[in-house]
Every structure is written in structure tokens, then in C-alpha cells.
PDB file of C-alpha atoms in Angstrom:
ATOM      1  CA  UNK A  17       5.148 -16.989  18.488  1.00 43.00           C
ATOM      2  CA  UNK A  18       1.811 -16.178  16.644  1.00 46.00           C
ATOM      3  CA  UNK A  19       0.943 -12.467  16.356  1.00 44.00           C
ATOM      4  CA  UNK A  20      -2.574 -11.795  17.478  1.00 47.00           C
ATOM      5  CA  UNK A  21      -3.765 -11.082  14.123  1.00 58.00           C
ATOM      6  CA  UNK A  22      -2.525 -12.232  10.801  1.00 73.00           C
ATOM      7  CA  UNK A  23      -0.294 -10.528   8.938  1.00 93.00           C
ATOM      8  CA  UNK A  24      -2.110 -10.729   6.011  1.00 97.00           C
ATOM      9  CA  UNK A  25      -5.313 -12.122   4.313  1.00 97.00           C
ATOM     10  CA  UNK A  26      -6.395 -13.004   1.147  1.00 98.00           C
ATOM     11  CA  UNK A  27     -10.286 -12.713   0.354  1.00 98.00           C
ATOM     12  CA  UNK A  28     -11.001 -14.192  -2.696  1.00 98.00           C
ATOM     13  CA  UNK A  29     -12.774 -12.713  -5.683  1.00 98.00           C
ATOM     14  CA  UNK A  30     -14.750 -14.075  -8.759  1.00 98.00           C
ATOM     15  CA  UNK A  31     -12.388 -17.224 -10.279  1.00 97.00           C
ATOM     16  CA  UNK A  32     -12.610 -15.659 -13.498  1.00 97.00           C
ATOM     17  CA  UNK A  33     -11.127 -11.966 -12.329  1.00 98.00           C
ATOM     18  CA  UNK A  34      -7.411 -10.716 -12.854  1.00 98.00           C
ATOM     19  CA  UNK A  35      -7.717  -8.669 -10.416  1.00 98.00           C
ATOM     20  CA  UNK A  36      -6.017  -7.995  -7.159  1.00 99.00           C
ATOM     21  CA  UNK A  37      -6.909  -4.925  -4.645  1.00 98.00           C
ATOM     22  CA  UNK A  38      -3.905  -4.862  -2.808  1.00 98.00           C
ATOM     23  CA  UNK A  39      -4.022  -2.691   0.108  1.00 98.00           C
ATOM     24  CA  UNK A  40      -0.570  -2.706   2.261  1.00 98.00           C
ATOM     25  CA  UNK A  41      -1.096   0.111   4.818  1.00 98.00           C
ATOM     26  CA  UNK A  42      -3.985   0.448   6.109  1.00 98.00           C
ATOM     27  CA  UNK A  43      -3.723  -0.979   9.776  1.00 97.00           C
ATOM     28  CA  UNK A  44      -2.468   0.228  13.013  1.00 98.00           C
ATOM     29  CA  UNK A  45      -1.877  -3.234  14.892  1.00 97.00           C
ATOM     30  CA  UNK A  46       1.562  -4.015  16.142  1.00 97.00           C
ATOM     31  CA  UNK A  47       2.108  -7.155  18.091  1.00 96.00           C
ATOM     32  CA  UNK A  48       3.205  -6.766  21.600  1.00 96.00           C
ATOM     33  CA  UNK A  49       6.929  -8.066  20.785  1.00 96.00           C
ATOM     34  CA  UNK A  50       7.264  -5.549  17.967  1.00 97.00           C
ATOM     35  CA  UNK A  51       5.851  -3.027  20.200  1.00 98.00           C
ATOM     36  CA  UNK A  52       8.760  -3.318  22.558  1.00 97.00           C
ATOM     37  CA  UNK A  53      11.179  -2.731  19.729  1.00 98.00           C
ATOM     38  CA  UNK A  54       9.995   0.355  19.432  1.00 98.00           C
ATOM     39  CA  UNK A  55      11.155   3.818  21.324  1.00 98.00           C
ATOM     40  CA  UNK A  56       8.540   6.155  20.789  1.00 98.00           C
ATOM     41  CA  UNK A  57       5.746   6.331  24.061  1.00 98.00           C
ATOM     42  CA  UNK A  58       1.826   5.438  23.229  1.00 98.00           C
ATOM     43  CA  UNK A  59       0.951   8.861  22.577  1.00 98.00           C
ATOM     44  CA  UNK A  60       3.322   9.288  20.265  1.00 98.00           C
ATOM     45  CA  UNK A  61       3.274   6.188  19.106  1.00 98.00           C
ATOM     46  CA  UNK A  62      -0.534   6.656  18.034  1.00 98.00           C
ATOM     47  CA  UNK A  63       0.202   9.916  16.513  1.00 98.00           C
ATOM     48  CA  UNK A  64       2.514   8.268  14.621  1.00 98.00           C
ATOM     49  CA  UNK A  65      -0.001   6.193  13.377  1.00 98.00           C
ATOM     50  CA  UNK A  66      -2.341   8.578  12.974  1.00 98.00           C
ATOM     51  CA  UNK A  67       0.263  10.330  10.064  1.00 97.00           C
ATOM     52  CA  UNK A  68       1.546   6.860   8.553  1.00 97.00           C
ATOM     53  CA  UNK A  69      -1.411   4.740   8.329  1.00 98.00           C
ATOM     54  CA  UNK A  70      -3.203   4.738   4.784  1.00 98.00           C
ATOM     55  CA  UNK A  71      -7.067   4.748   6.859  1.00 98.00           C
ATOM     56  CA  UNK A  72      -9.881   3.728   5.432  1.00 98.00           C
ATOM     57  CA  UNK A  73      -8.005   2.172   2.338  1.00 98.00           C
ATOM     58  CA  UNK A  74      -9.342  -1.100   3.575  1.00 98.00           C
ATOM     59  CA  UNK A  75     -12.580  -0.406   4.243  1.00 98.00           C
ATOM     60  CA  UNK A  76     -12.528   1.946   0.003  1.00 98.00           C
ATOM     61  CA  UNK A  77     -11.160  -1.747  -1.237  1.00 98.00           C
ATOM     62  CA  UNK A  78     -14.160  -3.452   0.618  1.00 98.00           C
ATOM     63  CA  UNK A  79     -16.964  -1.241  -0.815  1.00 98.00           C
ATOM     64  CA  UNK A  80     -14.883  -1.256  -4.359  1.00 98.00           C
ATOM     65  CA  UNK A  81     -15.390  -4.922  -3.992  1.00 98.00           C
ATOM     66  CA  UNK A  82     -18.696  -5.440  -2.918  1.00 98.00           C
ATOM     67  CA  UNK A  83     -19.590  -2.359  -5.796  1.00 98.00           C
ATOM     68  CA  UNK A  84     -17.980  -4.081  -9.116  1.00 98.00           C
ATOM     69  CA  UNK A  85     -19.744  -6.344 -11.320  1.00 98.00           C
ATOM     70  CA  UNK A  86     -16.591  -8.376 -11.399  1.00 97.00           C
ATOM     71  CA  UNK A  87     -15.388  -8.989  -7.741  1.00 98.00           C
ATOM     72  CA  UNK A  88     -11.538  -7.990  -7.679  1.00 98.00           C
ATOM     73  CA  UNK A  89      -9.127 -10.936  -4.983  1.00 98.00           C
ATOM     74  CA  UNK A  90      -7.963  -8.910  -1.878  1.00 98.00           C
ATOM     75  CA  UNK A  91      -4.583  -9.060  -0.479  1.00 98.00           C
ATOM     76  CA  UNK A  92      -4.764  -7.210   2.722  1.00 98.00           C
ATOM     77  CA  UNK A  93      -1.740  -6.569   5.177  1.00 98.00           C
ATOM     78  CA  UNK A  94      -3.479  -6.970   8.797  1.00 97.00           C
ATOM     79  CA  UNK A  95      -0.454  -5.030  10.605  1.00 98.00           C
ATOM     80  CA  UNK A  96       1.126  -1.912  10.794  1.00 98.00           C
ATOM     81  CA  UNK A  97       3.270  -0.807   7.864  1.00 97.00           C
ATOM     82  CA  UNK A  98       5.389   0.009  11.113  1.00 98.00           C
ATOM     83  CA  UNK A  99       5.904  -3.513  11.913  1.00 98.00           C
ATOM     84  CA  UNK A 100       7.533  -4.117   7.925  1.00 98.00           C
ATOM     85  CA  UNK A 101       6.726  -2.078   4.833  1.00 97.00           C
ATOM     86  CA  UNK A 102       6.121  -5.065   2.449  1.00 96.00           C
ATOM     87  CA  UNK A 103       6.615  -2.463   0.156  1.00 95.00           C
ATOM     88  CA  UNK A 104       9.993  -1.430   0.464  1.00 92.00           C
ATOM     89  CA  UNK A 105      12.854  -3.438  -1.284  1.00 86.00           C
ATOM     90  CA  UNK A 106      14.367  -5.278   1.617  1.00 83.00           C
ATOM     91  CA  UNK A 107      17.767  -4.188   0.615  1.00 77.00           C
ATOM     92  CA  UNK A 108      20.031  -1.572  -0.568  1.00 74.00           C
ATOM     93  CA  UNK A 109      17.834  -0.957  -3.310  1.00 86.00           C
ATOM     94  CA  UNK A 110      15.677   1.253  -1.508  1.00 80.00           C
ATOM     95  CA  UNK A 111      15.512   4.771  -1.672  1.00 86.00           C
ATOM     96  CA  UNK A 112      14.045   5.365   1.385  1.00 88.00           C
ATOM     97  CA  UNK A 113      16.861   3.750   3.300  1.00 85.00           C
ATOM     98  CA  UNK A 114      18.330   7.402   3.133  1.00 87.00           C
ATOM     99  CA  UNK A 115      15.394   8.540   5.902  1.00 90.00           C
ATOM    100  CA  UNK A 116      15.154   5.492   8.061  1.00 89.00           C
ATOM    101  CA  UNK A 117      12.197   4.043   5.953  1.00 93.00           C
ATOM    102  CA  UNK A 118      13.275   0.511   4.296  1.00 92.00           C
ATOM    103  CA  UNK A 119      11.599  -2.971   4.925  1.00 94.00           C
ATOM    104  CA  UNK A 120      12.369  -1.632   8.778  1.00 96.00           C
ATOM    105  CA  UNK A 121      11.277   1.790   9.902  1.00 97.00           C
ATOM    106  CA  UNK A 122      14.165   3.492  12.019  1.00 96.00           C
ATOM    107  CA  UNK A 123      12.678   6.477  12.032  1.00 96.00           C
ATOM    108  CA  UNK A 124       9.333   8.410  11.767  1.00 97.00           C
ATOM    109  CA  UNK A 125       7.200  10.615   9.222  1.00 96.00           C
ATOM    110  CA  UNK A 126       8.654  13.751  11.119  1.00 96.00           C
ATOM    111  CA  UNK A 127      12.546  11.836  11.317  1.00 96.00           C
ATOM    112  CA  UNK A 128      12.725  11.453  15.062  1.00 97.00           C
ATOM    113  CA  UNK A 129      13.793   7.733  15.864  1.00 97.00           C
ATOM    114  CA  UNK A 130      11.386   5.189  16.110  1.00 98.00           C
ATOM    115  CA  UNK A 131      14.122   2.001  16.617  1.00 98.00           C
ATOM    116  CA  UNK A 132      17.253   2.366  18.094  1.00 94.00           C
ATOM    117  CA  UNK A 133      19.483   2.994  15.066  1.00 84.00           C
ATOM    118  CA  UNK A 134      21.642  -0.103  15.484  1.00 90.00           C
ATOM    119  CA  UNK A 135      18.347  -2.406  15.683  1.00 93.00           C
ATOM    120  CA  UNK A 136      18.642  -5.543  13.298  1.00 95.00           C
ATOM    121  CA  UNK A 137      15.985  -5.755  10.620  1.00 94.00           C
ATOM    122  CA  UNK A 138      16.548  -9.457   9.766  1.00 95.00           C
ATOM    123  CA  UNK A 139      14.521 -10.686  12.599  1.00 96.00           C
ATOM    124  CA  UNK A 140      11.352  -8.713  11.244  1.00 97.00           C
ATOM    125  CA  UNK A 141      12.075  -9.182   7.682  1.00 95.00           C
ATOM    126  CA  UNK A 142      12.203 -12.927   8.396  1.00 95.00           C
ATOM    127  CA  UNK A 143       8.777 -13.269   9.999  1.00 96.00           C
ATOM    128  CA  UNK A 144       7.002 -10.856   8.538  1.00 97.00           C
ATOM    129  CA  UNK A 145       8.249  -9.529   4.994  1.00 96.00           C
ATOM    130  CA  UNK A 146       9.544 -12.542   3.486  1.00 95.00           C
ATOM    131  CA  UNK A 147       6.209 -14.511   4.155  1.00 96.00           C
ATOM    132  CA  UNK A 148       4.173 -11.954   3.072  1.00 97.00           C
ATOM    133  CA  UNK A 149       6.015 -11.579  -0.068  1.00 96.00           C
ATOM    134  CA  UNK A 150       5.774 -15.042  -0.665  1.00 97.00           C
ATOM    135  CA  UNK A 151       1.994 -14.809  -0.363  1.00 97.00           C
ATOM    136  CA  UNK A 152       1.528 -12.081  -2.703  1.00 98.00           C
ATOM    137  CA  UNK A 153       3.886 -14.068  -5.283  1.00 98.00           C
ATOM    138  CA  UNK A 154       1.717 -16.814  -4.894  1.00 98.00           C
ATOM    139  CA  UNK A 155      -2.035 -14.662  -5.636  1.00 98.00           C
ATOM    140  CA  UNK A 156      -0.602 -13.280  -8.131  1.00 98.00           C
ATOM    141  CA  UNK A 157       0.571 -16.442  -9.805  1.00 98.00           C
ATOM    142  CA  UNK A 158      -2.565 -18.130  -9.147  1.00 98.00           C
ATOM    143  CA  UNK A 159      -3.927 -14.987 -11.521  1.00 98.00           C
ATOM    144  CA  UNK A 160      -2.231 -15.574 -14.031  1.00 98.00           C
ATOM    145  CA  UNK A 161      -2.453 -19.738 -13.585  1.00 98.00           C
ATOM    146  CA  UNK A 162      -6.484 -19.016 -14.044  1.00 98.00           C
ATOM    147  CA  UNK A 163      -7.123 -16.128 -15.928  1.00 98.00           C
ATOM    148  CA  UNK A 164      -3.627 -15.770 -17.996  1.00 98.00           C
ATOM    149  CA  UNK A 165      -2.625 -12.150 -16.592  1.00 98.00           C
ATOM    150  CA  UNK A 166      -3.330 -10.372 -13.309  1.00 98.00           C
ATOM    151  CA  UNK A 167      -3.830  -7.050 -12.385  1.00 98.00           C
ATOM    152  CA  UNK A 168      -2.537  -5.160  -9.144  1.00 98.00           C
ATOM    153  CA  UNK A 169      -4.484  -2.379  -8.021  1.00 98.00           C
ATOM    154  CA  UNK A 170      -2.294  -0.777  -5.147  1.00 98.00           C
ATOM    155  CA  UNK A 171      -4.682   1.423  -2.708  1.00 98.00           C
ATOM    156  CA  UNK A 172      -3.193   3.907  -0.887  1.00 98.00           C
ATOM    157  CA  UNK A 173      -3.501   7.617   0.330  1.00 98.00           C
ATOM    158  CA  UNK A 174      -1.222  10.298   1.114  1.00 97.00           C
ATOM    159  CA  UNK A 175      -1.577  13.595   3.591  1.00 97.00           C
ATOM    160  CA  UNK A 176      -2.521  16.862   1.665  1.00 97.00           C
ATOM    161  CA  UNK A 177       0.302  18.789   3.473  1.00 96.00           C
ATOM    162  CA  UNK A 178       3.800  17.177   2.538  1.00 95.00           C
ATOM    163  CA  UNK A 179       5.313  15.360   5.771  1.00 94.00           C
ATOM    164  CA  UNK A 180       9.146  15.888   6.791  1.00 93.00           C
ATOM    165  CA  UNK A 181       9.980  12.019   5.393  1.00 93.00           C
ATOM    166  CA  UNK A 182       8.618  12.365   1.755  1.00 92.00           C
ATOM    167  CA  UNK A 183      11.635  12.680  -0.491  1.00 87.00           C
ATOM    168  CA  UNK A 184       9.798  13.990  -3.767  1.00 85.00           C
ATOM    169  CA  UNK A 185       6.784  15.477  -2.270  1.00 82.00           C
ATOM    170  CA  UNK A 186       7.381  19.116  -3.792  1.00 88.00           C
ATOM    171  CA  UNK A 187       5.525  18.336  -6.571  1.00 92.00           C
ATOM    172  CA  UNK A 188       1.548  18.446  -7.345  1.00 95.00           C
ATOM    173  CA  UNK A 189      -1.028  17.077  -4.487  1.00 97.00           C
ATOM    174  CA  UNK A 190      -3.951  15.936  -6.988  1.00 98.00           C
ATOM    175  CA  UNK A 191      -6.876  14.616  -5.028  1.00 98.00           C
ATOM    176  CA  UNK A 192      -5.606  11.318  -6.970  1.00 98.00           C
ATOM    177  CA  UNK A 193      -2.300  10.248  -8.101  1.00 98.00           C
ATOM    178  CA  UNK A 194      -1.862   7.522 -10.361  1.00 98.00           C
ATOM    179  CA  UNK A 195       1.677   5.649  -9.595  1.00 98.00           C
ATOM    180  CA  UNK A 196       3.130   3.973 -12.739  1.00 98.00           C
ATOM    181  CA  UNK A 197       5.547   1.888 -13.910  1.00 97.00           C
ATOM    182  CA  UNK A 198       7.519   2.420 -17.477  1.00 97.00           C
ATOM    183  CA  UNK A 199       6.945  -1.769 -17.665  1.00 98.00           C
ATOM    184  CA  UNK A 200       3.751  -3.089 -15.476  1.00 98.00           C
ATOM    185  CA  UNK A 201       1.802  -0.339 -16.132  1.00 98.00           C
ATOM    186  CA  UNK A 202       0.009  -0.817 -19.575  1.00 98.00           C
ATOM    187  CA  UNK A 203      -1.851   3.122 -21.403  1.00 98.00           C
ATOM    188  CA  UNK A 204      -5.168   1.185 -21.587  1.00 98.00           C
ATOM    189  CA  UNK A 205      -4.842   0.139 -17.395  1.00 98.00           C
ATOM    190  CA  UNK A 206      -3.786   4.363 -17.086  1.00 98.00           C
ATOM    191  CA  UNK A 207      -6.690   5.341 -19.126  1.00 98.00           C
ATOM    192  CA  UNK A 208      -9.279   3.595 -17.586  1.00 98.00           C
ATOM    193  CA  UNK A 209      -8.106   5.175 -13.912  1.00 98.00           C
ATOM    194  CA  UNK A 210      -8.062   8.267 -15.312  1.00 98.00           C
ATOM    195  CA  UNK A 211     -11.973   8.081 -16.222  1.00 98.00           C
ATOM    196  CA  UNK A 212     -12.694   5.922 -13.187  1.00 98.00           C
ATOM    197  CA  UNK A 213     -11.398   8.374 -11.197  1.00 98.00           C
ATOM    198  CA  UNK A 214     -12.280  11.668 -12.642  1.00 97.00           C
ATOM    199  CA  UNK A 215     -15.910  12.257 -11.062  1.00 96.00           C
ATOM    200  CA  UNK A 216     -13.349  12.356  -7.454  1.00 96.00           C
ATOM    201  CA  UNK A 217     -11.302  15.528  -8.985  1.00 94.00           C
ATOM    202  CA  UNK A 218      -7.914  16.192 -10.778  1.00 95.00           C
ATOM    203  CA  UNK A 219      -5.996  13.429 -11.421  1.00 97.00           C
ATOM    204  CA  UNK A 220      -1.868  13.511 -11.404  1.00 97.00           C
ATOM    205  CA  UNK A 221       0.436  11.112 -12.247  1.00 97.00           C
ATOM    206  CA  UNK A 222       3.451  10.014 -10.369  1.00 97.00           C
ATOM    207  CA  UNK A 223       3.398  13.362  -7.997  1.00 96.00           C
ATOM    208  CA  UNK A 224       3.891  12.767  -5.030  1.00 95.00           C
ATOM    209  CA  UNK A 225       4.528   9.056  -5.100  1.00 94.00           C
ATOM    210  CA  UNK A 226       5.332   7.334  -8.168  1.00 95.00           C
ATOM    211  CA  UNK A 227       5.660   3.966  -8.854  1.00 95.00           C
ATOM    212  CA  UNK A 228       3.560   0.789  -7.931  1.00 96.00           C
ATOM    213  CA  UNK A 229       4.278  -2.660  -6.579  1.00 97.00           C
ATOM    214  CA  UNK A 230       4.894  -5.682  -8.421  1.00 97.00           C
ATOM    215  CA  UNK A 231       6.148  -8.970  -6.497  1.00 96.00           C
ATOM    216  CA  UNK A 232      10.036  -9.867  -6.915  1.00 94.00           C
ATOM    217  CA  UNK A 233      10.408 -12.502  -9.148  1.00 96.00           C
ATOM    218  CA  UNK A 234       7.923 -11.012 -12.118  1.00 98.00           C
ATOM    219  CA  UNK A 235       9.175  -7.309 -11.833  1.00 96.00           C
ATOM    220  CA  UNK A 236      10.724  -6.262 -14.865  1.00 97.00           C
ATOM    221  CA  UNK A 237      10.389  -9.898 -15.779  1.00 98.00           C
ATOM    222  CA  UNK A 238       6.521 -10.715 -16.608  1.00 98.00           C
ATOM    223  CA  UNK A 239       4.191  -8.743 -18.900  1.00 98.00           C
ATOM    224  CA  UNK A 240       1.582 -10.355 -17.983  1.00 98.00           C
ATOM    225  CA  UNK A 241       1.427  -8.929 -14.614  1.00 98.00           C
ATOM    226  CA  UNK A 242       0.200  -5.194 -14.793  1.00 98.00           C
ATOM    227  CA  UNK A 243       0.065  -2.773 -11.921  1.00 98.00           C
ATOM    228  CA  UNK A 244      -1.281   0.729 -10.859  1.00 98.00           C
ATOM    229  CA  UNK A 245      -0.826   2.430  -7.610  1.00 98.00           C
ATOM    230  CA  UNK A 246      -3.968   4.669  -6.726  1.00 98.00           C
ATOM    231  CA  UNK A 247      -3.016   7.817  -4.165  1.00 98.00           C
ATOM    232  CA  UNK A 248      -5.894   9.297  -2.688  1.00 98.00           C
ATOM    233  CA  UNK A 249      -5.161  12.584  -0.986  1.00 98.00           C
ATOM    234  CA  UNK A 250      -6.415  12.118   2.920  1.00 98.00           C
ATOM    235  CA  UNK A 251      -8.744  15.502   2.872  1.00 97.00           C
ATOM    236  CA  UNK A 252     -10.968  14.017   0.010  1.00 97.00           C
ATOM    237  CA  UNK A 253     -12.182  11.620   2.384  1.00 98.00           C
ATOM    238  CA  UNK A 254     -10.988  11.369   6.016  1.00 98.00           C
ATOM    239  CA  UNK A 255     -10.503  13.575   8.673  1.00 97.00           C
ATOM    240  CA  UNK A 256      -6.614  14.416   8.515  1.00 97.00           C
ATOM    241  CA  UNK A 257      -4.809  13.182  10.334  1.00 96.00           C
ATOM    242  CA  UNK A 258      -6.277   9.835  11.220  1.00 96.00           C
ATOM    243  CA  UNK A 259      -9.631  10.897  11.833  1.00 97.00           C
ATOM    244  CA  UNK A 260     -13.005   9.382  10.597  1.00 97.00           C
ATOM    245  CA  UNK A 261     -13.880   8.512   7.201  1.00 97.00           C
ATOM    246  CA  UNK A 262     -16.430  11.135   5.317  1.00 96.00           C
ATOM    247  CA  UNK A 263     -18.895  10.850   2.710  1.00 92.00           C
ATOM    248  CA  UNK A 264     -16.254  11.262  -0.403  1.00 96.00           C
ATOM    249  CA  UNK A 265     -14.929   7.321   0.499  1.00 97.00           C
ATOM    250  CA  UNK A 266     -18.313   6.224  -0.833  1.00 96.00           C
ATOM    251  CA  UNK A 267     -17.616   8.578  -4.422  1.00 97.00           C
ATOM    252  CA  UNK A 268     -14.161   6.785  -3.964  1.00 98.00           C
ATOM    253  CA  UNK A 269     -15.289   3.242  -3.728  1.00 98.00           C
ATOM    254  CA  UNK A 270     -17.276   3.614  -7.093  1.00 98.00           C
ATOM    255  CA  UNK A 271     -14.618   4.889  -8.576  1.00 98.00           C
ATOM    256  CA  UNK A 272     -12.084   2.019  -7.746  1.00 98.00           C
ATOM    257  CA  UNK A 273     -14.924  -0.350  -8.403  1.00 98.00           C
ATOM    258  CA  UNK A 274     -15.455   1.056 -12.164  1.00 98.00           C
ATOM    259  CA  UNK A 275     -11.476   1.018 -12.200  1.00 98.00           C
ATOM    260  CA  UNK A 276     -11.847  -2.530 -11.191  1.00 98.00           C
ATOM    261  CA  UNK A 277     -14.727  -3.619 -13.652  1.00 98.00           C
ATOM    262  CA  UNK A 278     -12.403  -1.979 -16.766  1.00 98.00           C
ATOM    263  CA  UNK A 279      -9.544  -3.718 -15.400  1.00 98.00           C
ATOM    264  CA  UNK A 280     -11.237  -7.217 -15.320  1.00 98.00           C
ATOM    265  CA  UNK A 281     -12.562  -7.141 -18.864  1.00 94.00           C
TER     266      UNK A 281
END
């Protein structure tokens, strides 16, 4: 069975760029058979949405794009991150596992159940996960085929109020928070976010998501590969919750495309 969208796409950059905008949860689709898996009624279903969905991150990589000097590679999940968080280890690695939130959501941002809780994962994770992750694997070895590193620019935003699911979100809200990694994520790549993104407002570091995504097989493995994950509080540019973009995505997009351009060079 095809879903009516693809999971993912790819939209390539300039040959010569390291780059990769990777933008995981920005969509609300969910194909009809994943729907079905799924307890919750529309309305809630779409509020759901409305707190879980990353909006407009798509549309800030798009406009970051079109913006740099340098265009950055796209790697854009087309589905819901409620379908599979490619994200997520798809094992007992994962933290989140503790509030229903691995590779398979089993419950929601305010911890009511969203799946049964004896629902089998594997079935998702087969068709949806794995082949993504493969994809991603494969960009980001094509980077580093052509240009001899790559660079992962993860684009995401976060609520300004903490939600019931975040398990470290007492800390600082910044308007931007900077996810790192004590391996992938290089001072220089840190530095240059910080000044990209400091006409936007304070920027924080690892609070109140830390960390940043790095395919499988070169995590911890590959130097090469760096990687950043960009939090954008929702209120500096949406309409919370999962209302309509405002005037600061267009601030945003220069910044990520100046982030971008610094990255490339």
C-alpha cells in the first residue's frame, strides 16, 4: 500500500554544499491506515496536532533556502511525526519511551493514550522509520562522497509554555535553542548560530531540548558529519498553538539562511 503522500523528500541543493536542512516535524498528514490505529477522535486528533507539529518549519527551511547564497539539500519528512518520529531511537535507547513517545507514539503531548498500549510498533517502524532512515543515511553520505563533510541543520520549534510530555522542560525557553552534541557538533558550527541567530533574540543552549540528530551508522562514529538542532520558540513566529505563521518567520528564515551560508563555507 502507497501512502498518499511520500514520506519524505529530498530537494536538492547546490552540488558543491555540505549542507542539509533537515526538517522532521513539520506535517500533519497521516495516511488513512495509520489513522485507524489511532484512538483519539478528529477533534482531538487535530488538537493534537495542533500542539505536536513543528509548523511552519518547512515553509522557514524553504525561504532559508531560497535566501542563502549557497543553497543548503532538504530532507523533508512529508507525514506526521505521529505516524513515526524518525527521530527517536527505535529501541530501548530512548528516553522518551518512559512517556509513550519512542519511534511509536502511545501517548500524547498531554499523556492521554493515543494507541492502544499493547499496539505493535514493528509494523510502522518497518514502513516508515527504517526507510526513512535509510534515506537520510544515504544524503548524508552523498555529502560527504561530494563535498568531503556534511552538515545537518535540524529545524524545529517548541511551545513557549512547557507541555505535560517534555521531560527536561524546566529549564530556560530562549526564543532559540541551539541543541548540541559533545561529538557532531563542532564550536565554529555553535558560533556561527549564535550570530546567525542573534538579530531573532536570546539564544540558549540545550534548554529545553538538547541534542541533535545524526543518522545511525556515523553517530559517534564519523567526524566528518556535523550537526546542530535549531529550536525556535512557537510565539516568535506562529500563532500558538498551530495557528498561522507571522512576520518574525521571515527574520527567522534569514537567520537560518546566514546560518546556512557560514555553514557551507
Amino acid at each position: 500500500m502507497t501512502p498518499a503522500v511520500p514520506s519524505f523528500e529530498l530537494l536538492p541543493g547546490a552540488e558543491g554544499s555540505p549542507v542539509i536542512l533537515h526538517v522532521p516535524h513539520s506535517a500533519r498528514e497521516i495516511p488513512p491506515e495509520v489513522r485507524a490505529g489511532i484512538v483519539l477522535d478528529d477533534s482531538a486528533l487535530e488538537r493534537e496536532l495542533d500542539h505536536i507539529v513543528d509548523a511552519h518549519t518547512a515553509e522557514l527551511a524553504q525561504e532559508a533556502a531560497g535566501a542563502a547564497e549557497i543553497a543548503p539539500w532538504r530532507f523533508v519528512n512529508r507525514l506526521s511525526r505521529l505516524v513515526v518520529d524518525p527521530e527517536r531511537f527505535p529501541d530501548e535507547r530512548e528516553e522518551m519511551l518512559a512517556v509513550g513517545m519512542g519511534a511509536v507514539y502511545t501517548r500524547t503531548t498531554h499523556k492521554a493514550p493515543l494507541r492502544p498500549a499493547d499496539a505493535d510498533p514493528e509494523p510502522l517502524v518497518e514502513r516508515y522509520f527504517r526507510p526513512y532512515a535509510k534515506a537520510m543515511t544515504d544524503a548524508v553520505a552523498d555529502r560527504l562522497t561530494a563535498t568531503g563533510r556534511a552538515v545537518i541543520i535540524d529545524v524545529h520549534s517548541y511551545p513557549s509554555a512547557r507541555l505535560p510530555y517534555e521531560l527536561h522542560g524546566v529549564g530556560p525557553r530562549p526564543p532559540v535553542c541551539l541543541g548540541t552534541d559533545s561529538f557532531h557538533t563542532p564550536p565554529e558550527l555553535l558560533a556561527a548560530a549564535r550570530e546567525a541567530f542573534a538579530p531573532c533574540g536570546e539564544t540558549g543552549l540545550d534548554s529545553p531540548f538538547s541534542g541533535t540528530y545524526v543518522p545511525l551508522e556515523f553517530y559517534g562514529a564519523e567526524a566528518r558529519v556535523a550537526a546542530l538542532m535549531i529550536e525556535i520558540r512557537r510565539d516568535t513566529y506562529m500563532a500558538e498553538p498551530g495557528g498561522p505563521a507571522g512576520p518574525g518567520l521571515t527574520r527567522l528564515a534569514q537567520a537560518l539562511a546566514a546560518l546556512v551560508d557560514a555553514a557551507a563555507r
